[in-house]
mmCIF file of C-alpha atoms and ligand atoms in Angstrom:
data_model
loop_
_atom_site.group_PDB
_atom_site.id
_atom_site.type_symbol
_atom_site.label_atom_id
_atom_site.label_comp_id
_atom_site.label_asym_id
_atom_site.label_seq_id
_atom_site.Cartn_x
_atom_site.Cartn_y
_atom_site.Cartn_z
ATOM 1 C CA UNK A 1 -14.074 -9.054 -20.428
ATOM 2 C CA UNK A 2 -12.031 -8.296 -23.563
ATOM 3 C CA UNK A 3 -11.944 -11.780 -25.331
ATOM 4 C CA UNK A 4 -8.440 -10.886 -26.970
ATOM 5 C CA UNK A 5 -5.991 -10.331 -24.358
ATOM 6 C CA UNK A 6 -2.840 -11.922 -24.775
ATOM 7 C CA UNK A 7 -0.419 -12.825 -22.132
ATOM 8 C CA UNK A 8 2.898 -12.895 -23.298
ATOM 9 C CA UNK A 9 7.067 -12.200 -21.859
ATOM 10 C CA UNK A 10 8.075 -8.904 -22.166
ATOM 11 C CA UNK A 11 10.062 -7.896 -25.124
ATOM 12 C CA UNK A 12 13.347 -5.514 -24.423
ATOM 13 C CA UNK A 13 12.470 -3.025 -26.389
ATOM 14 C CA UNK A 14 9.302 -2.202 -24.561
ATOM 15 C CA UNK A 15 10.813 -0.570 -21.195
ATOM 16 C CA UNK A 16 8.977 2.772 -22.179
ATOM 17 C CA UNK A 17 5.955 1.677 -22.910
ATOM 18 C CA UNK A 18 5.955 -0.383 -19.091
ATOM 19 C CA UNK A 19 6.961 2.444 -17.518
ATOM 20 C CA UNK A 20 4.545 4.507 -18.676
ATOM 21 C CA UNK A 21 1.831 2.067 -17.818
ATOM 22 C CA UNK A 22 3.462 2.629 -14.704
ATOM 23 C CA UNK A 23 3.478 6.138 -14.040
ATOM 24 C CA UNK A 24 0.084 6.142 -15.382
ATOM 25 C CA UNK A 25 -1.238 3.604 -12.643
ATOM 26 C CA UNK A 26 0.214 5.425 -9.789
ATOM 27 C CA UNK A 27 -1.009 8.874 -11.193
ATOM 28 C CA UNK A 28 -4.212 7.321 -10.472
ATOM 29 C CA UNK A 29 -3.424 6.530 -7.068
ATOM 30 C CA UNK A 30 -4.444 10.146 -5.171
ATOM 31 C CA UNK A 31 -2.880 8.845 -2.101
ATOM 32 C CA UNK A 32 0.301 8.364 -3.466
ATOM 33 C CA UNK A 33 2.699 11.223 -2.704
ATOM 34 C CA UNK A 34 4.810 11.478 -6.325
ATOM 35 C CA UNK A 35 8.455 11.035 -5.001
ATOM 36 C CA UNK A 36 9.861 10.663 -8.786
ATOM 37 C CA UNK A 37 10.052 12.466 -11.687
ATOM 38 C CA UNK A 38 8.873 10.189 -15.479
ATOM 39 C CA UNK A 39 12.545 9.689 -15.811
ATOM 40 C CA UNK A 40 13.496 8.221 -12.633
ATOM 41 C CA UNK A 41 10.623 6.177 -13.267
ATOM 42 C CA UNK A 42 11.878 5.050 -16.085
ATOM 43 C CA UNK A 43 14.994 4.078 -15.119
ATOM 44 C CA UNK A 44 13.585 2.563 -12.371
ATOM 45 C CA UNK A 45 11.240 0.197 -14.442
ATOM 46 C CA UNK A 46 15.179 -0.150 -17.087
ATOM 47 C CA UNK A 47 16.763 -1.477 -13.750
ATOM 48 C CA UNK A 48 13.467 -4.007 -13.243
ATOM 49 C CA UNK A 49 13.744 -5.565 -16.375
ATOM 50 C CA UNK A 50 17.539 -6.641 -15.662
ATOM 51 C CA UNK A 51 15.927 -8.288 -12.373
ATOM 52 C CA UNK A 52 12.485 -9.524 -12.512
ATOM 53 C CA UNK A 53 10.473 -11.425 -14.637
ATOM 54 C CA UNK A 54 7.602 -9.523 -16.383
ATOM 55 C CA UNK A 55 4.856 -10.457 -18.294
ATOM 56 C CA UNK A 56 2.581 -8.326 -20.171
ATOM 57 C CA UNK A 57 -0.911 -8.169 -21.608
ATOM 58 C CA UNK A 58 -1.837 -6.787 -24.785
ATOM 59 C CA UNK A 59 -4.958 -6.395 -26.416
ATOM 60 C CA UNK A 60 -4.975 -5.767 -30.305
ATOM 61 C CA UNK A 61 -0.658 -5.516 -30.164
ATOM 62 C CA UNK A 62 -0.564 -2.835 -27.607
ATOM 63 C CA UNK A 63 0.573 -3.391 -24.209
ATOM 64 C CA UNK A 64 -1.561 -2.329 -21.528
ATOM 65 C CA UNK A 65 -0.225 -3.539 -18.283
ATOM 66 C CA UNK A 66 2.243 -5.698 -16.789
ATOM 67 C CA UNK A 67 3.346 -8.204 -13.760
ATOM 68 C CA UNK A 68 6.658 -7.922 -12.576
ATOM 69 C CA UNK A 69 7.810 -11.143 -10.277
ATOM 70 C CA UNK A 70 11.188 -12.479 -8.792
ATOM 71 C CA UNK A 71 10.935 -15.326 -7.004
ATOM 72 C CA UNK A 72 8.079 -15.700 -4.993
ATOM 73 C CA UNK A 73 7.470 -12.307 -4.662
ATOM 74 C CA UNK A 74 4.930 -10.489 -7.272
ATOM 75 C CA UNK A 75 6.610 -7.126 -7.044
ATOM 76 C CA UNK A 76 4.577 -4.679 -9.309
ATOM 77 C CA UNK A 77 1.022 -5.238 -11.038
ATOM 78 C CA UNK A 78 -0.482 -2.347 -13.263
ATOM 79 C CA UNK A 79 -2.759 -2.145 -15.856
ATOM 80 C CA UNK A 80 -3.254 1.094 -17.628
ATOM 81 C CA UNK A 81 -6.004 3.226 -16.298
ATOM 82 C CA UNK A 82 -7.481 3.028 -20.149
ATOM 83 C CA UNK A 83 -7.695 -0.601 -19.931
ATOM 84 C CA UNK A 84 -8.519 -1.196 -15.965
ATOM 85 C CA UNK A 85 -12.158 -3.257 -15.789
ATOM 86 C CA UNK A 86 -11.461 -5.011 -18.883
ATOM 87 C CA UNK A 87 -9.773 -8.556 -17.260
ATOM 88 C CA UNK A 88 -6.409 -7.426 -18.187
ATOM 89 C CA UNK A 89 -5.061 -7.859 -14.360
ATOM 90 C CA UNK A 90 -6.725 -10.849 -13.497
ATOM 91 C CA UNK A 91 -5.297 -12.930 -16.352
ATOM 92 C CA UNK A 92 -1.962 -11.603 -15.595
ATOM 93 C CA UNK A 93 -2.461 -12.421 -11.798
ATOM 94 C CA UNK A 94 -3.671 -15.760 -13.201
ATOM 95 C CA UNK A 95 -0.363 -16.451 -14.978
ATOM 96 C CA UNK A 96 1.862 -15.146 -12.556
ATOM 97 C CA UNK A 97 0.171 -18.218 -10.002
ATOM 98 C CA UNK A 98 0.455 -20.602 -12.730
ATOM 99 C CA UNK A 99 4.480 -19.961 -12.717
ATOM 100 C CA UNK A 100 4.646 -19.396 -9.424
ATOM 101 C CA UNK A 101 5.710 -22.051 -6.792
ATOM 102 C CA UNK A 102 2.616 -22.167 -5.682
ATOM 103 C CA UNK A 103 3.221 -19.062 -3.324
ATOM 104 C CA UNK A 104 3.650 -15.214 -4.027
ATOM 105 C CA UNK A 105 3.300 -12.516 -1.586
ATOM 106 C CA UNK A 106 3.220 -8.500 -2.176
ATOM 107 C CA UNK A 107 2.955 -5.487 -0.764
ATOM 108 C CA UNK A 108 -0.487 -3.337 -1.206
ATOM 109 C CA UNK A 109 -0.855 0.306 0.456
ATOM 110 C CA UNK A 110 -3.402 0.080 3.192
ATOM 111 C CA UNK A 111 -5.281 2.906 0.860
ATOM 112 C CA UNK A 112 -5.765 0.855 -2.296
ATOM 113 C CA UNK A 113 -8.829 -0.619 -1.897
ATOM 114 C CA UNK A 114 -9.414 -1.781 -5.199
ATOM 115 C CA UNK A 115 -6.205 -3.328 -5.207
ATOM 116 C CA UNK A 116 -7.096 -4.823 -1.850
ATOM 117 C CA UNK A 117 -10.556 -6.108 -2.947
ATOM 118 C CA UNK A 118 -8.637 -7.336 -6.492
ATOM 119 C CA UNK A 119 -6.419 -9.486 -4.432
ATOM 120 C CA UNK A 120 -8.547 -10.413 -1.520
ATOM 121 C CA UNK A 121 -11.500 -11.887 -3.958
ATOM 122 C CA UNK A 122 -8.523 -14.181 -5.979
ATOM 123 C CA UNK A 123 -7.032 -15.685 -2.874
ATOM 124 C CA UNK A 124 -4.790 -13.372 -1.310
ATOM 125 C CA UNK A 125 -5.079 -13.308 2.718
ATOM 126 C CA UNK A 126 -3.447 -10.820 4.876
ATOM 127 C CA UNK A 127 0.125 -11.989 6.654
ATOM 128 C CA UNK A 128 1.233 -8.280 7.966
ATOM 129 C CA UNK A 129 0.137 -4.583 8.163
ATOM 130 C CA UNK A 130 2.790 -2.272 8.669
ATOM 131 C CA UNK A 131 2.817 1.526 9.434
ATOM 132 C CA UNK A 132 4.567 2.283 6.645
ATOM 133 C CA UNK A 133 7.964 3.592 8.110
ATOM 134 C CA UNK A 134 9.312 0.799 6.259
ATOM 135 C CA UNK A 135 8.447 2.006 2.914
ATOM 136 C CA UNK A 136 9.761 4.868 0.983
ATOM 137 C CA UNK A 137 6.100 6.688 0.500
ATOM 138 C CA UNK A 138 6.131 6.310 4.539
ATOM 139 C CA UNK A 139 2.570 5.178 4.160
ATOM 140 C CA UNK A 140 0.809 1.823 6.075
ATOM 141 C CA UNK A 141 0.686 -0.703 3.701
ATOM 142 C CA UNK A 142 -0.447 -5.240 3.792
ATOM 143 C CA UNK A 143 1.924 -7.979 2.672
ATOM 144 C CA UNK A 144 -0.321 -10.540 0.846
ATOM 145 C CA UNK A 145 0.009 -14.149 0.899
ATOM 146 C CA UNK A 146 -1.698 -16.519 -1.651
ATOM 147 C CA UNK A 147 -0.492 -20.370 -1.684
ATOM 148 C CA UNK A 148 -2.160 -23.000 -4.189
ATOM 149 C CA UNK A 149 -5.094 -24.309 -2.458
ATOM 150 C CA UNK A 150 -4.621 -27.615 -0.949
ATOM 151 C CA UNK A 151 -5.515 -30.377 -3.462
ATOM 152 C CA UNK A 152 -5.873 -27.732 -5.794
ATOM 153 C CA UNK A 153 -3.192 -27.727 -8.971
ATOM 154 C CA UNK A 154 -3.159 -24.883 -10.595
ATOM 155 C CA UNK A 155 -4.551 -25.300 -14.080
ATOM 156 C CA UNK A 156 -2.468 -24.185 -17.006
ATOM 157 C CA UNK A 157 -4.045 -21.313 -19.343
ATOM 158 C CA UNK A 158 -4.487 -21.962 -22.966
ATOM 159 C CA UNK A 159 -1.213 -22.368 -25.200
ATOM 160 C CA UNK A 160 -1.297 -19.289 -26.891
ATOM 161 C CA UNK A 161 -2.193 -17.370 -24.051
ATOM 162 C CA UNK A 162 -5.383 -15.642 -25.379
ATOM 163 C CA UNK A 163 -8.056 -15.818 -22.632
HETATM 164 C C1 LIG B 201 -5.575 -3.484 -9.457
HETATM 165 C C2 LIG B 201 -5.432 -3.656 -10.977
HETATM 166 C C3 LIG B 201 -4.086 -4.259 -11.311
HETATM 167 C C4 LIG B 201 -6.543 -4.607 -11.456
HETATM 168 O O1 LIG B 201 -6.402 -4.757 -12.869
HETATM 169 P P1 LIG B 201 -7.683 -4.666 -13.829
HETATM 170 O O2 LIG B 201 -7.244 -5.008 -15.199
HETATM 171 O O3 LIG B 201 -8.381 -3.373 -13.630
HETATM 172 O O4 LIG B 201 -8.573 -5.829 -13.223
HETATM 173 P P2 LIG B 201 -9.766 -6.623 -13.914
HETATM 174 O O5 LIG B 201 -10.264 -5.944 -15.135
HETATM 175 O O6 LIG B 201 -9.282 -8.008 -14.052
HETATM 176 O O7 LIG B 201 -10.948 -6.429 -12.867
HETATM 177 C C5 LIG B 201 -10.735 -6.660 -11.522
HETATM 178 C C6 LIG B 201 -11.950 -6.226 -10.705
HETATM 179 O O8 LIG B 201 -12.166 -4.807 -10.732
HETATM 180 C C7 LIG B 201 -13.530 -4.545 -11.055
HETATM 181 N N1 LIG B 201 -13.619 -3.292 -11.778
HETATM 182 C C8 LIG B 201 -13.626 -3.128 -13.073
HETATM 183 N N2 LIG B 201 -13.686 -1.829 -13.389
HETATM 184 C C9 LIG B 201 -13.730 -1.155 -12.227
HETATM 185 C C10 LIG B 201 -13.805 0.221 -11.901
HETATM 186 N N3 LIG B 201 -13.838 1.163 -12.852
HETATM 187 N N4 LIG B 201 -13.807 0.545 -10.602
HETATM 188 C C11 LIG B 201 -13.779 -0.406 -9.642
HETATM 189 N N5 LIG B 201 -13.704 -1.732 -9.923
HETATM 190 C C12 LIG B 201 -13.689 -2.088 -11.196
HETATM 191 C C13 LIG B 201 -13.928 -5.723 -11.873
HETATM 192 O O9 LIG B 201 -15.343 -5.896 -11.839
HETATM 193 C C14 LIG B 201 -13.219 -6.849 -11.151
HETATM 194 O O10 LIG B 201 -13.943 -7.179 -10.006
HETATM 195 P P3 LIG B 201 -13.799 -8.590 -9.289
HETATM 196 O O11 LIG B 201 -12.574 -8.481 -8.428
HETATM 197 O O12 LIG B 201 -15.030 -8.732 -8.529
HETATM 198 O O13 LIG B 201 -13.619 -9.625 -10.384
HETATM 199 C C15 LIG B 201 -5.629 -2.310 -11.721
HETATM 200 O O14 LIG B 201 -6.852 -1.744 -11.302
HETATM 201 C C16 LIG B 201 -4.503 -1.300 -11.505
HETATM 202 O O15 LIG B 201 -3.531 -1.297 -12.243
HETATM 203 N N6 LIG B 201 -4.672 -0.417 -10.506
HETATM 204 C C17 LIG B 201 -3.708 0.669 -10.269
HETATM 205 C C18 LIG B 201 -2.346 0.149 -9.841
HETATM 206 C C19 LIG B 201 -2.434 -0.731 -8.626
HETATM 207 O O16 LIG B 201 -3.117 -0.422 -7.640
HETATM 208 N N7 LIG B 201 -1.710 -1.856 -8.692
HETATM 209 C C20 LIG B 201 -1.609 -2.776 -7.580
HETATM 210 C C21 LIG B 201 -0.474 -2.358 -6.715
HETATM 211 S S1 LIG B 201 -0.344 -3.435 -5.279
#
């Protein structure tokens, strides 16, 4: 794990470096039929930072993935396919459940099994599988549920937010 990885708010000014962490991450995903073009994606991710709250990690001042959340919903984790393995994703999951009220929930496609595995082995349990005709890519996917354990306050990460 990458001892310098900070997690931090998104800045405004970095809407094209998130979305092309994001187009990056699903690029990666074979499965994933490519409905958009870079610039719809872009505008897409423009639109998200009006309406969720995002969080970013960054290793050595560059950004390589981010959590998007609104409420208790955890609407878009990626991490750069550069970066994946290095911890980036599970200190941003981390912070995301320290913020949280003690619930989020998200939707996974059925075919992401490291994102399934990624979830499943930091709490997540399943709460509905779908046949994805509910879902613009038309393809099955899992809403997630994780919930502070019982007893079990969530510890608060370092100040600065270097893990
Ligand atoms: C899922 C994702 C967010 C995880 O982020 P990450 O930064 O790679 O995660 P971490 O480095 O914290 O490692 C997580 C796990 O993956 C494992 N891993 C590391 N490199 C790996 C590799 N090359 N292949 C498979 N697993 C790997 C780690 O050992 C770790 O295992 P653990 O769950 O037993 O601890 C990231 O892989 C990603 O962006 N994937 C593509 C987009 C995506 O699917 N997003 C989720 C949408 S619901």
């Amino acid at each position: 794990m990458d001892a310098k990885i900070s997690i931090r708010p998104v800045q405004p000014h970095e809407t094209v470096v998130v979305a092309a962490i994001f187009s990056a991450a699903r690029e990666q995903l074979r499965f994933l039929p490519r409905l958009h073009s870079p610039d719809e994606e872009r505008e897409f991710i423009s639109a998200c930072f009006r309406t969720e709250q995002i969080l970013v990690a960054a290793t050595g001042g560059t950004v390589c993935g981010f959590a998007a959340c609104h409420g208790d919903w955890l609407n878009h984790l990626y991490v750069h396919p550069d970066k994946q393995g290095q911890g980036c994703g599970d200190l941003l999951l981390a912070r995301c459940k320290v913020v949280s009220q003690g619930i989020l929930q998200l939707w996974c496609f059925a075919s992401n099994r490291r994102a399934r595995q990624f979830y499943e082995r930091r709490g997540f349990t399943i709460a509905e599988l779908t046949d994805g005709s509910r879902n613009e890519e038309r393809l099955p996917d899992i809403r997630y549920v994780w919930r502070t354990p019982p007893g079990g306050a969530m510890t608060s990460p370092p100040a600065s937010g270097t893990a």
